[in-house]
Coordinates of C-alpha atoms and ligand atoms in Angstrom, one line a residue:
X16 CA -0.1 0.1 0.0
X17 CA 1.0 3.7 -0.2
X18 CA 4.6 4.3 0.7
X19 CA 6.2 7.7 2.0
X20 CA 9.9 8.7 1.9
X21 CA 11.0 12.3 2.9
X22 CA 14.3 13.7 3.6
X23 CA 16.2 17.2 4.7
X24 CA 19.9 17.2 4.2
X25 CA 22.7 19.1 2.8
X26 CA 23.3 16.8 -0.2
X27 CA 21.2 15.9 -3.2
X28 CA 18.5 13.6 -1.9
X29 CA 16.8 12.5 -5.2
X30 CA 18.8 9.1 -5.1
X31 CA 17.7 8.4 -1.4
X32 CA 14.1 9.2 -2.3
X33 CA 14.0 7.0 -5.3
X34 CA 15.8 4.1 -3.6
X35 CA 13.5 4.5 -0.6
X36 CA 10.5 4.0 -3.1
X37 CA 12.1 1.0 -4.7
X38 CA 12.3 -0.6 -1.2
X39 CA 8.6 0.1 -0.7
X40 CA 7.7 -1.2 -4.0
X41 CA 6.9 -4.6 -2.4
X42 CA 3.8 -3.0 -0.5
X43 CA 2.0 -2.6 -3.9
X44 CA 1.2 0.6 -5.9
X45 CA -0.1 2.0 -9.2
X46 CA 1.5 5.3 -9.5
X47 CA 4.5 7.0 -8.1
X48 CA 6.2 10.5 -7.6
X49 CA 8.6 12.8 -6.3
X50 CA 8.9 16.4 -5.2
X51 CA 11.9 18.5 -4.4
X52 CA 12.6 22.1 -3.2
X53 CA 14.6 23.5 -6.1
X54 CA 15.6 27.1 -6.2
X55 CA 13.0 28.6 -4.1
X56 CA 10.3 26.7 -6.2
X57 CA 8.6 23.2 -5.7
X58 CA 9.2 20.8 -8.6
X59 CA 7.8 17.2 -9.2
X60 CA 7.8 14.4 -11.4
X61 CA 5.1 11.7 -11.3
X62 CA 4.5 8.5 -13.2
X63 CA 1.8 5.8 -13.5
X64 CA 4.5 3.2 -14.3
X65 CA 7.1 1.7 -12.1
X66 CA 9.6 3.5 -9.7
X67 CA 12.4 2.6 -12.4
X68 CA 10.4 4.7 -15.1
X69 CA 10.0 7.5 -12.6
X70 CA 13.8 7.2 -12.0
X71 CA 14.5 7.5 -15.7
X72 CA 12.1 10.6 -16.0
X73 CA 14.0 12.3 -13.0
X74 CA 17.4 11.7 -14.4
X75 CA 16.2 13.0 -17.8
X76 CA 14.9 16.4 -16.2
X77 CA 17.9 16.6 -13.9
X78 CA 15.6 17.1 -10.9
X79 CA 17.7 17.5 -7.7
X80 CA 17.4 19.2 -4.3
X81 CA 18.4 19.1 -0.5
X82 CA 14.7 18.9 0.6
X83 CA 11.9 16.7 -0.7
X84 CA 9.2 13.9 -0.5
X85 CA 8.4 10.8 -2.5
X86 CA 5.4 8.4 -2.7
X87 CA 4.1 5.2 -4.1
X88 CA 0.3 5.5 -4.4
X89 CA -2.3 2.6 -4.1
X90 CA -5.4 4.2 -5.5
X91 CA -8.4 4.6 -3.1
X92 CA -10.0 8.0 -4.1
X93 CA -9.5 8.4 -8.0
X94 CA -8.1 6.3 -10.5
X95 CA -4.4 5.4 -10.9
X96 CA -3.4 8.4 -13.1
X97 CA -0.8 10.9 -13.3
X98 CA -2.9 13.9 -12.1
X99 CA -3.9 11.7 -9.0
X100 CA -0.3 10.6 -8.2
X101 CA 1.4 12.2 -5.2
X102 CA 3.0 14.6 -4.2
X103 CA 0.1 16.9 -4.7
X104 CA 0.8 20.7 -4.6
X105 CA -1.3 23.5 -3.2
X106 CA -0.7 27.0 -5.1
X107 CA 2.9 26.2 -5.7
X108 CA 3.6 26.6 -2.0
X109 CA 2.7 23.1 -0.4
X110 CA 3.8 19.7 -1.2
X111 CA 2.4 16.8 0.4
X112 CA 2.0 13.1 0.4
X113 CA -0.4 10.9 2.1
X114 CA -1.2 7.3 3.2
X115 CA -4.6 6.4 4.5
X116 CA -8.0 7.6 3.8
X117 CA -9.5 11.0 5.0
X118 CA -13.3 10.4 5.7
X119 CA -14.3 14.1 5.8
X120 CA -12.7 14.9 2.5
X121 CA -16.0 15.8 0.8
X122 CA -16.9 18.3 3.5
X123 CA -13.4 19.8 3.5
X124 CA -13.2 20.0 -0.3
X125 CA -16.6 21.9 -0.6
X126 CA -15.2 24.3 2.2
X127 CA -11.9 24.7 0.4
X128 CA -13.5 25.2 -3.2
X129 CA -15.7 28.1 -1.5
X130 CA -12.4 29.6 -0.5
X131 CA -11.3 29.7 -4.0
X132 CA -9.1 26.6 -4.1
X133 CA -9.2 24.7 -7.5
X134 CA -8.7 20.8 -7.5
X135 CA -6.9 19.0 -10.2
X136 CA -7.4 15.4 -8.7
X137 CA -10.0 13.3 -7.2
X138 CA -7.9 12.5 -4.2
X139 CA -8.6 12.9 -0.5
X140 CA -4.9 13.9 -0.4
X141 CA -5.2 17.1 -2.2
X142 CA -7.7 18.3 0.2
X143 CA -5.1 18.1 2.9
X144 CA -2.3 20.1 0.7
X145 CA -5.1 22.8 0.1
X146 CA -6.2 22.9 3.9
X147 CA -2.5 23.2 5.0
X148 CA -1.9 26.1 2.5
X149 CA -5.2 27.7 3.7
X150 CA -4.1 27.5 7.4
X151 CA -0.5 28.3 6.8
X152 CA 1.0 30.9 9.4
X153 CA 4.4 31.2 8.1
X154 CA 5.5 28.2 10.4
X155 CA 4.6 24.9 8.8
X156 CA 5.2 22.9 11.8
X157 CA 2.7 24.9 13.8
X158 CA 0.4 24.8 10.7
X159 CA 0.4 21.0 10.4
X160 CA -0.5 20.6 13.9
X161 CA -3.6 22.7 13.4
X162 CA -4.6 21.3 10.2
X163 CA -4.5 17.4 11.2
X164 CA -7.2 18.5 14.0
X165 CA -9.5 18.9 11.1
X166 CA -9.0 15.4 9.6
X167 CA -11.1 12.5 10.3
X168 CA -9.8 9.2 9.3
X169 CA -6.4 7.7 8.9
X170 CA -3.2 9.4 7.6
X171 CA 0.5 9.4 7.5
X172 CA 1.6 12.6 5.7
X173 CA 5.0 14.3 4.8
X174 CA 4.8 17.9 3.6
X175 CA 7.1 20.9 2.8
X176 CA 6.8 24.3 1.8
X177 CA 8.4 26.5 -0.7
X178 CA 8.9 29.3 2.0
X179 CA 10.9 27.0 4.4
X180 CA 13.5 25.3 2.3
X181 CA 15.1 23.0 5.0
X182 CA 12.0 21.7 6.7
X183 CA 10.0 18.6 6.2
X184 CA 6.9 18.0 8.5
X185 CA 5.5 14.6 9.2
X186 CA 2.2 13.5 11.0
X187 CA 0.6 10.1 11.7
X188 CA -2.9 8.8 12.9
X189 CA -3.8 5.2 11.9
X190 CA -1.1 4.8 9.3
X191 CA 2.6 4.0 9.9
X192 CA 5.4 6.7 9.7
X193 CA 8.9 6.4 11.0
X194 CA 11.6 9.0 11.5
X195 CA 15.2 8.1 10.4
X196 CA 17.9 10.2 12.4
X197 CA 21.1 10.9 10.5
X198 CA 24.1 13.1 11.1
X199 CA 23.0 16.7 10.1
X200 CA 20.1 15.2 7.9
X201 CA 16.8 13.7 8.7
X202 CA 14.4 11.3 7.2
X203 CA 10.9 10.1 7.0
X204 CA 9.4 6.7 5.8
X205 CA 6.4 4.5 6.0
X206 CA 9.1 1.7 7.2
X207 CA 12.6 1.4 8.3
X208 CA 13.3 -0.8 5.1
X209 CA 13.0 2.4 3.0
X210 CA 16.0 3.8 4.8
X211 CA 18.3 0.8 4.8
X212 CA 21.8 1.8 4.1
X213 CA 21.0 5.6 5.0
X214 CA 20.5 5.2 8.6
X215 CA 19.5 2.7 11.2
X216 CA 18.5 5.1 13.9
X217 CA 14.7 4.8 13.9
X218 CA 11.9 6.6 15.9
X219 CA 8.6 5.1 15.6
X220 CA 6.1 7.8 15.5
X221 CA 3.0 7.1 17.7
X222 CA -0.7 7.8 17.0
X223 CA -1.4 11.7 16.9
X224 CA 2.5 12.6 16.8
X225 CA 3.6 15.4 14.6
X226 CA 7.2 15.7 13.6
X227 CA 9.5 18.8 12.6
X228 CA 12.3 17.5 10.6
X229 CA 15.2 20.0 10.0
X230 CA 18.9 19.6 9.4
X231 CA 20.0 19.7 13.1
X232 CA 16.4 19.2 14.6
X233 CA 14.0 16.5 15.0
X234 CA 11.4 17.4 17.2
X235 CA 8.0 15.6 18.0
X236 CA 4.9 16.8 19.7
X237 CA 2.0 14.3 20.5
X238 CA -1.7 15.1 19.7
X239 CA -2.2 17.5 22.4
X240 CA 1.0 19.6 21.1
X241 CA 3.1 18.6 24.1
X242 CA 6.8 17.5 23.4
X243 CA 6.8 13.9 23.1
X244 CA 10.1 11.8 23.8
X245 CA 10.2 9.0 21.6
X246 CA 12.9 6.4 21.9
X247 CA 15.4 6.3 19.0
X248 CA 16.0 2.4 18.2
X249 CA 18.8 1.0 16.3
X250 CA 17.0 -1.1 13.6
X251 CA 18.9 -3.4 11.2
X252 CA 16.3 -3.2 8.5
X253 CA 17.1 -5.5 5.5
X254 CA 16.3 -4.0 2.1
X255 CA 13.2 -5.7 0.8
X256 CA 14.9 -6.0 -2.6
X257 CA 16.5 -9.0 -1.3
X258 CA 18.4 -11.1 -4.0
X259 CA 16.2 -13.4 -6.1
X260 CA 19.0 -15.9 -6.7
X261 CA 17.9 -18.5 -8.9
X262 CA 14.2 -17.9 -8.7
X263 CA 11.9 -16.1 -11.1
X264 CA 9.8 -14.6 -8.5
X265 CA 9.9 -13.7 -5.0
X266 CA 6.8 -15.6 -4.4
X267 CA 8.7 -18.8 -5.7
X268 CA 11.8 -17.9 -3.6
X269 CA 9.7 -17.4 -0.4
X270 CA 7.9 -20.9 -0.9
X271 CA 11.3 -22.5 -1.2
X272 CA 12.7 -20.5 1.9
X273 CA 10.1 -22.2 4.1
X274 CA 12.2 -24.9 5.5
X275 CA 14.6 -22.2 6.7
X276 CA 12.0 -19.9 7.8
X277 CA 10.3 -22.5 10.1
X278 CA 13.7 -23.5 11.3
X279 CA 14.4 -19.9 12.3
X280 CA 11.0 -19.4 14.0
X281 CA 11.6 -22.5 16.0
X282 CA 15.2 -21.9 16.9
X283 CA 15.9 -21.5 20.3
X284 CA 12.6 -23.4 21.5
X285 CA 14.1 -26.1 23.6
X286 CA 11.2 -26.9 25.4
X287 CA 7.6 -25.6 26.1
X288 CA 7.6 -22.5 28.4
X289 CA 5.5 -19.4 28.5
X290 CA 8.3 -17.2 28.7
X291 CA 8.7 -17.8 25.0
X292 CA 5.8 -15.2 24.4
X293 CA 7.2 -12.6 26.8
X294 CA 8.0 -12.1 30.7
X295 CA 4.4 -11.9 31.7
X296 CA 3.1 -14.7 29.6
X297 CA 2.8 -17.2 32.4
X298 CA 0.8 -14.8 34.8
X299 CA -1.4 -13.9 31.5
X300 CA -1.9 -17.6 30.3
X301 CA -2.7 -18.8 33.8
X302 CA -5.8 -16.3 34.1
X303 CA -7.4 -16.8 30.6
X304 CA -10.4 -18.7 30.0
X305 CA -10.9 -18.4 26.3
X306 CA -8.9 -17.1 23.1
X307 CA -10.1 -14.6 20.6
X308 CA -8.1 -14.4 17.3
X309 CA -8.3 -11.2 15.2
X310 CA -6.7 -11.3 11.6
X311 CA -7.4 -10.5 8.0
X312 CA -6.7 -12.6 4.9
X313 CA -4.0 -15.1 5.0
X314 CA -3.4 -14.5 8.7
X315 CA -7.0 -15.0 9.4
X316 CA -6.8 -18.5 7.8
X317 CA -3.9 -19.3 10.2
X318 CA -6.1 -18.4 13.1
X319 CA -8.9 -20.7 11.8
X320 CA -6.5 -23.5 11.7
X321 CA -5.2 -22.8 15.0
X322 CA -8.7 -23.0 16.3
X323 CA -8.6 -26.6 15.6
X324 CA -5.5 -27.1 17.5
X325 CA -6.3 -24.9 20.5
X326 CA -9.8 -26.5 21.3
X327 CA -8.6 -30.1 20.7
X328 CA -5.2 -29.9 22.4
X329 CA -5.1 -27.2 24.9
X330 CA -9.0 -27.6 25.4
X331 CA -9.9 -23.8 25.4
X332 CA -12.7 -22.3 23.7
X333 CA -11.6 -20.1 20.6
X334 CA -13.3 -17.5 18.4
X335 CA -11.6 -16.4 15.3
X336 CA -13.0 -13.1 13.8
X337 CA -12.1 -11.2 10.7
X338 CA -10.6 -8.0 12.1
X339 CA -12.6 -5.7 9.7
X340 CA -16.1 -7.1 10.8
X341 CA -15.1 -7.4 14.6
X342 CA -14.0 -3.8 14.9
X343 CA -17.6 -2.7 14.0
X344 CA -19.7 -5.5 15.3
X345 CA -21.5 -5.4 18.7
X346 CA -19.8 -8.3 20.6
X347 CA -19.8 -9.6 24.2
X348 CA -16.4 -8.5 25.7
X349 CA -14.8 -11.2 27.8
X350 CA -11.8 -9.6 29.9
X351 CA -10.7 -13.2 30.5
X352 CA -9.9 -13.9 27.0
X353 CA -6.4 -13.9 25.4
X354 CA -6.8 -11.6 22.4
X355 CA -4.4 -13.0 19.7
X356 CA -3.8 -10.7 16.6
X357 CA -1.9 -12.3 13.8
X358 CA -0.3 -10.3 11.1
X359 CA 2.7 -10.7 8.8
X360 CA 3.2 -6.8 8.5
X361 CA 2.0 -5.9 11.9
X362 CA 0.7 -2.5 10.2
X363 CA -2.6 -4.0 8.8
X364 CA -5.1 -1.1 9.7
X365 CA -7.9 -3.3 10.3
X366 CA -6.3 -5.6 12.7
X367 CA -4.8 -2.7 14.7
X368 CA -8.3 -1.3 14.9
X369 CA -9.8 -4.6 15.9
X370 CA -7.1 -4.9 18.9
X371 CA -7.8 -1.4 19.8
X372 CA -11.5 -2.1 19.9
X373 CA -11.0 -5.1 22.0
X374 CA -8.8 -3.2 24.5
X375 CA -11.4 -0.5 24.8
X376 CA -13.8 -3.2 26.0
X377 CA -11.4 -4.1 28.8
X378 CA -9.6 -7.0 27.1
X379 CA -6.1 -6.3 27.8
X380 CA -4.6 -9.9 27.9
X381 CA -3.0 -9.3 24.3
X382 CA -0.5 -11.3 22.4
X383 CA 0.6 -10.9 18.7
X384 CA 2.1 -13.4 16.2
X385 CA 3.7 -11.2 14.0
X386 CA 6.7 -11.2 11.5
X387 CA 7.9 -7.7 12.0
X388 CA 9.4 -7.0 15.5
X389 CA 9.4 -3.2 15.1
X390 CA 5.9 -2.9 13.9
X391 CA 2.9 -1.1 15.7
X392 CA 1.1 -4.5 16.5
X393 CA 4.2 -5.8 18.6
X394 CA 4.5 -2.5 20.3
X395 CA 0.7 -2.4 21.3
X396 CA 0.4 -5.9 22.5
X397 CA 1.4 -7.0 26.0
X398 CA 2.9 -10.4 24.7
X399 CA 4.5 -11.2 21.2
X400 CA 6.0 -14.1 19.4
X401 CA 8.1 -12.9 16.4
X402 CA 8.0 -15.3 13.5
X403 CA 11.3 -15.1 11.7
X404 CA 10.1 -15.8 8.0
X405 CA 12.4 -12.7 7.0
X406 CA 11.0 -10.0 4.6
X407 CA 8.4 -11.2 2.6
X408 CA 8.0 -9.3 -0.8
X409 CA 5.5 -11.2 -2.7
X410 CA 2.1 -9.9 -2.2
X411 CA 0.8 -13.4 -1.8
X412 CA 1.8 -14.5 1.7
X413 CA 3.5 -17.9 1.8
X414 CA 6.4 -18.3 4.3
X415 CA 4.6 -16.0 6.8
X416 CA 1.7 -18.3 6.8
X417 CA 3.4 -21.4 7.6
X418 CA 5.7 -19.6 10.2
X419 CA 2.5 -18.2 11.8
X420 CA 1.1 -21.9 11.9
X421 CA 4.4 -23.1 13.7
X422 CA 4.1 -20.3 16.2
X423 CA 0.5 -20.9 16.9
X424 CA 1.2 -24.4 17.4
X425 CA 3.7 -23.5 20.0
X426 CA 1.0 -21.3 21.5
X427 CA -1.3 -24.3 21.6
X428 CA 1.2 -26.5 23.3
X429 CA 2.1 -23.8 25.8
X430 CA -1.8 -23.3 26.7
X431 CA -2.1 -26.9 26.9
X432 CA 1.0 -27.1 29.4
X433 CA -0.3 -24.2 31.6
X434 CA -3.7 -25.9 31.7
X435 CA -2.2 -29.1 32.9
X436 CA -3.2 -30.8 29.6
X437 CA 0.2 -31.9 28.1
X438 CA 2.2 -34.7 29.4
X439 CA 6.0 -34.6 29.3
X440 CA 5.8 -37.4 26.8
X441 CA 3.5 -35.5 24.5
X442 CA 5.8 -32.5 24.6
X443 CA 8.7 -34.4 23.6
X444 CA 6.8 -36.1 20.9
X445 CA 5.5 -32.8 19.7
X446 CA 8.8 -30.9 19.8
X447 CA 10.4 -33.7 17.8
X448 CA 7.7 -33.4 15.2
X449 CA 8.3 -29.8 14.9
X450 CA 11.9 -29.8 14.6
X451 CA 11.5 -32.4 11.8
X452 CA 9.2 -29.9 10.0
X453 CA 12.0 -28.2 7.6
X454 CA 13.1 -31.6 6.5
X455 CA 9.4 -32.7 6.0
X456 CA 8.6 -29.4 4.1
X457 CA 11.7 -30.1 1.8
X458 CA 10.5 -33.6 0.7
X459 CA 6.9 -31.7 -0.2
X460 CA 8.8 -28.9 -2.3
X461 CA 10.2 -31.9 -4.4
X462 CA 6.8 -32.5 -5.6
X463 CA 7.0 -29.3 -7.8
X464 CA 7.4 -31.0 -11.2
X465 CA 4.2 -32.9 -10.7
X466 CA 2.4 -29.8 -9.7
X467 CA 3.7 -27.9 -12.6
X468 CA 2.0 -30.6 -14.8
X469 CA -1.3 -29.7 -13.1
X470 CA -0.8 -26.0 -13.3
X471 CA -0.8 -26.2 -17.0
X472 CA -4.3 -27.7 -17.0
X473 CA -5.5 -25.1 -14.4
X474 CA -4.3 -22.2 -16.4
X475 CA -6.8 -23.0 -18.9
X476 CA -9.8 -22.8 -16.1
X477 CA -11.7 -19.9 -15.1
X478 CA -13.3 -21.4 -11.8
X479 CA -11.9 -23.8 -9.3
X480 CA -13.2 -25.5 -6.2
X481 CA -11.1 -26.5 -3.0
X482 CA -12.3 -28.9 -0.3
X483 CA -11.0 -29.9 3.0
X484 CA -12.2 -31.1 6.2
X485 CA -11.6 -30.4 9.8
X486 CA -8.4 -28.5 10.2
X487 CA -7.6 -28.8 6.5
X488 CA -10.6 -26.8 5.6
X489 CA -8.8 -23.6 6.4
X490 CA -5.9 -24.8 4.3
X491 CA -8.4 -25.3 1.5
X492 CA -9.4 -21.6 1.8
X493 CA -6.0 -20.4 2.0
X494 CA -5.4 -22.6 -1.4
X495 CA -8.3 -20.9 -3.1
X496 CA -7.2 -17.3 -1.9
X497 CA -3.6 -18.0 -3.2
X498 CA -4.9 -19.1 -6.6
X499 CA -7.5 -16.2 -7.0
X500 CA -5.1 -13.6 -5.9
X501 CA -2.2 -14.3 -8.3
X502 CA -3.8 -16.1 -11.1
X503 CA -7.1 -14.3 -11.2
X504 CA -9.0 -17.6 -11.5
X505 CA -12.2 -17.5 -9.5
X506 CA -11.6 -20.1 -6.7
X507 CA -13.9 -20.8 -3.7
X508 CA -13.3 -23.4 -0.8
X509 CA -15.8 -25.4 1.0
X510 CA -15.8 -27.7 4.0
X511 CA -16.4 -31.0 1.9
X512 CA -19.3 -31.9 3.8
X513 CA -21.1 -28.6 2.9
X514 CA -20.9 -29.7 -1.0
X515 CA -24.3 -31.1 -1.0
X516 CA -25.9 -28.2 0.6
X517 CA -25.2 -25.9 -2.5
X518 CA -21.9 -25.9 -4.2
X519 CA -22.4 -29.3 -5.9
X520 CA -24.6 -27.4 -8.3
X521 CA -21.4 -25.9 -9.7
X522 CA -19.7 -29.0 -10.4
X523 CA -19.4 -30.1 -14.1
X524 CA -16.7 -31.7 -16.3
X525 CA -15.3 -28.1 -16.5
X526 CA -14.8 -27.8 -12.6
X527 CA -11.4 -28.7 -11.2
X528 CA -11.9 -29.7 -7.6
X529 CA -8.8 -29.5 -5.5
X530 CA -8.9 -31.8 -2.4
X531 CA -6.8 -31.8 0.5
X532 CA -6.8 -35.5 1.7
X533 CA -4.6 -36.3 4.5
X534 CA -5.1 -39.6 6.2
X535 CA -6.9 -38.4 9.4
X536 CA -10.2 -39.4 11.1
X537 CA -12.3 -37.7 8.4
X538 CA -10.7 -39.4 5.5
X539 CA -13.6 -41.9 4.7
X540 CA -16.1 -39.2 4.8
X541 CA -13.8 -37.1 2.5
X542 CA -13.8 -39.9 0.2
X543 CA -17.7 -40.1 -0.1
X544 CA -17.6 -36.2 -0.9
X545 CA -15.2 -36.9 -3.6
X546 CA -17.5 -39.7 -5.0
X547 CA -20.2 -37.0 -5.1
X548 CA -17.9 -34.9 -7.3
X549 CA -16.9 -37.6 -9.6
X550 CA -20.6 -38.7 -9.9
X551 CA -21.4 -35.1 -11.5
X552 CA -18.1 -35.3 -13.7
X553 CA -16.1 -33.1 -11.5
X554 CA -12.4 -33.5 -12.1
X555 CA -10.7 -34.3 -8.7
X556 CA -7.0 -33.0 -8.1
X557 CA -6.2 -34.7 -4.7
X558 CA -3.3 -34.3 -2.5
X559 CA -3.3 -37.4 -0.5
X560 CA -0.9 -39.0 2.1
X561 CA 0.5 -42.3 1.2
X562 CA -2.0 -44.1 3.8
X563 CA -5.0 -42.3 2.5
X564 CA -5.5 -45.0 0.0
X565 CA -6.6 -42.9 -3.0
X566 CA -5.3 -44.0 -6.2
X567 CA -5.5 -42.1 -9.5
X568 CA -8.2 -43.1 -11.9
X569 CA -10.5 -41.6 -14.7
X570 CA -11.2 -37.9 -13.7
X571 CA -9.2 -38.6 -10.3
X572 CA -5.5 -37.2 -10.2
X573 CA -3.7 -37.8 -7.4
X574 CA -0.3 -36.4 -6.1
X575 CA 1.0 -38.3 -3.1
X576 CA 2.3 -36.4 0.0
X577 CA 5.7 -37.8 1.3
X578 CA 4.3 -38.5 4.7
X579 CA 1.4 -37.9 7.1
X580 CA 2.0 -35.5 9.7
X581 CA -0.6 -35.8 12.3
X582 CA -1.6 -32.5 13.8
X583 CA 1.0 -30.5 12.0
X584 CA -0.3 -31.8 8.6
X585 CA -1.8 -28.3 7.8
X586 CA 1.7 -26.9 7.5
X587 CA 2.7 -29.5 4.9
X588 CA -0.5 -29.5 3.0
X589 CA -0.6 -25.8 2.0
X590 CA 2.6 -26.0 0.4
X591 CA 1.5 -27.9 -2.9
X592 CA -1.3 -25.4 -2.9
X593 CA 1.1 -22.5 -3.0
X594 CA 3.1 -24.1 -5.7
X595 CA -0.1 -24.8 -7.7
X596 CA -1.3 -21.2 -7.5
X597 CA 2.3 -19.8 -8.3
X598 CA 2.6 -22.1 -11.5
X599 CA -0.9 -21.5 -12.7
X600 CA -0.1 -17.8 -12.5
X601 CA 3.0 -18.2 -14.2
X602 CA 1.3 -20.0 -17.0
X603 CA -1.1 -17.4 -17.4
X604 CA 1.5 -14.5 -17.4
X605 CA 0.4 -12.6 -14.6
X606 CA 2.5 -10.4 -12.4
X607 CA 3.0 -12.9 -9.7
X608 CA 4.7 -10.7 -7.2
X609 CA 2.5 -7.7 -7.5
X610 CA -1.0 -9.0 -8.5
X611 CA -3.3 -6.3 -9.8
X612 CA -5.3 -4.0 -7.4
X613 CA -3.4 -5.7 -4.4
X614 CA -1.0 -4.3 -1.9
X615 CA 1.5 -6.1 0.6
X616 CA 0.6 -3.9 3.5
X617 CA -2.9 -3.0 4.0
X618 CA -2.5 0.2 6.1
X619 CA -5.8 1.7 5.1
X620 CA -9.3 0.4 6.0
Ligands
M6R712 O1 0.2 -8.3 7.1 P1 -1.0 -9.1 7.3 O2 -0.7 -10.6 7.7 O3 -1.9 -8.6 8.6 O4 -2.0 -9.1 6.2 C1 -3.2 -9.6 6.2 C2 -3.6 -9.9 4.7 O5 -3.8 -8.6 4.0 C3 -2.9 -10.6 4.0 O6 -2.7 -11.9 4.5 C4 -3.3 -11.0 2.5 O7 -4.6 -11.7 2.6 C5 -2.4 -11.7 1.7 N1 -2.2 -11.1 0.3 C6 -2.5 -13.1 1.2 O8 -1.7 -13.7 0.3

C-alpha cells in the first residue's frame, strides 16, 4: 500500500528518495512521484509506471534538491492516473504526500472550493494540501499541528513548503510513519526498510504525533501539542529487494525458503515454556479462560487452523474473527479472553483497529504473532511471538503463513501445558515433530514437477473449487485465496461436507476440484464427498498421504504427499497449494509478485 519517503539534508537527496521508493515497492502501488525544493520553487515528477520509469524521468529532467518527499500510491480515491499521483501541490507553495483515507474529504473539499481552491485530482490527499496552505501561518510545523485536527480518518503525511527550504513535517494517525535520524540530516518513511543503508537510527512515531524535521532538529509533539520523547532505536532493516537468486519471482523464492523460515522461527525453542511469548506470559496465560483471534486474509486462515489445535489440544474455547468485521460489530466482551492478533506486517489497519476495539472493552490480555518485530502490532500488545520468516516481498503470503502456523502450534502446546493438559511425553513428541518440519517441508517442495503439470491444466480454467475437512478446511480456504489473488481464477473453498448443501450445483466436467486429503479421522467421509463430485463429472485433483489409500483413476488425479504429519499436517498440505497457484499464475502470465489491485501491507481500512 502507499509508501512515503521524505528527507532534509545538505546533499542531493533524489537518489535516497527513489531508492526508498524502490524498497517500498513490495507494498504494492499503481503510481509514484517525487517532489523537491529547487531554487525557491517546488518541482515534481510523477508516473503511472514503475519507480524505475520515474527514476529515468527524473534523471532526464535533472531534478535534484536537498529537501523533498516521494510516494508510491495505491489508489483509493480517484483512478491510478498521473494527476492523482502524489505529491500534491497547493498553490505552488505546499507539497504533500499521504497514506490513509480522509473520511471527511468531501466536506473539506466543499469548504476549500468555496474559499477559491481549485482541485486537479479526485484524491482526498489534495484536500490536505490545500487545507495546509489555507491554514499556513508562516510556520509549517505549527500549521500542520492545527490542520490535522480537522482531519477525520487515517493518515500518515509528509509535507514541505516553498518558503521553508530546510524543513519537512510529518504526522501520523492510523497509518505508519517512522523517522530516520542521520548526522546533520533527517528522514521520514513508511517503514525502516526504505532507509536501509541510509540510517539505522529509527524513531517510531505514535498515534497523533507530529514531527518537525530540519537539518539539526528532529522535534516531536503528541496530539495535544506537548513535546513527546520517543526512543531512538537501532534497527537493522534489510532491504526488501533481497536477491532473487535462482528464482524467477519472490513468491517462488519465499515458498522455497519455508524450511529455513520454520527452522528460524522455532530456533531456540528447547522446551515448551510461557516465557517464549514474553516475561508476563505465564501470569496472563494462567488467568485466561478463552482465546479470541483477530486477523485478516491469510493470517485469518492461520487463526482458523489454530482454532482446531487450541480446542482439541489445549481444550480452550476459541473465537476467530475477521478484524474488519469485529472492529464494528457489537460483541460480548470477555476480559478473561486472550486476544491474539496475527499479522505478517504488523501494520494492517483493520487488525490494529480490532485490537484497539478489544482493548477499549477491557480485553487487555493481548498477544501478537507477527513477522515484524518493530511493527505497531508488537508495540501495542502485551505479549509477542516474532515469526522469523524474514522479509516477505511477494504480495501473496507464503512463508509468513507457515511460520504463523508454527508459532500458533507452539502457543497451543504452551496453553495446554499451563492448563495441565500436556504430558512430558506429549511435549517431547510434539517438539520432535516440529523440529522435523524443515525436512518434511523440503520433501513436499520436491513435488514441484508434478504440480507444474497440473498447473498447465488449471491455467486454462476460469473457476476452481477447493475442499478440505476439519483443520484442513482453512488450508483449502488458503489454497483458493492463493489461486485467485495471483492467477485471477475464480476459486472457492468449502468444507467438503457442505458440498451437497449448494456448491455441488457448480460441478461439471469443466470444474477442477482440488481436495486436501490427509489420512486423518475424516478421510472416509472425505472419500464419500469426492464420490459426489465424480458422479457429476467433476475433475478431482487430490493431495493425499500415502496411507489415504486414494489412487489415480479416470477423472481422479492424485499427488502423493511424502508422509502423514498428524496434527502438523496443515503446515505441509498448504505447500503444494502455494506451488499450484504460483505455477498456474506463471502459465497465465500474470504479475505474480504484484498482482493487480492488491498491496502487500494494507494500511488503510
Ligand atoms: O500483514 P497481515 O498478515 O496483517 O496481512 C493480512 C492480509 O492482508 C494478507 O494476509 C493478504 O490476505 C495476503 N495478500 C494473502 O496472500
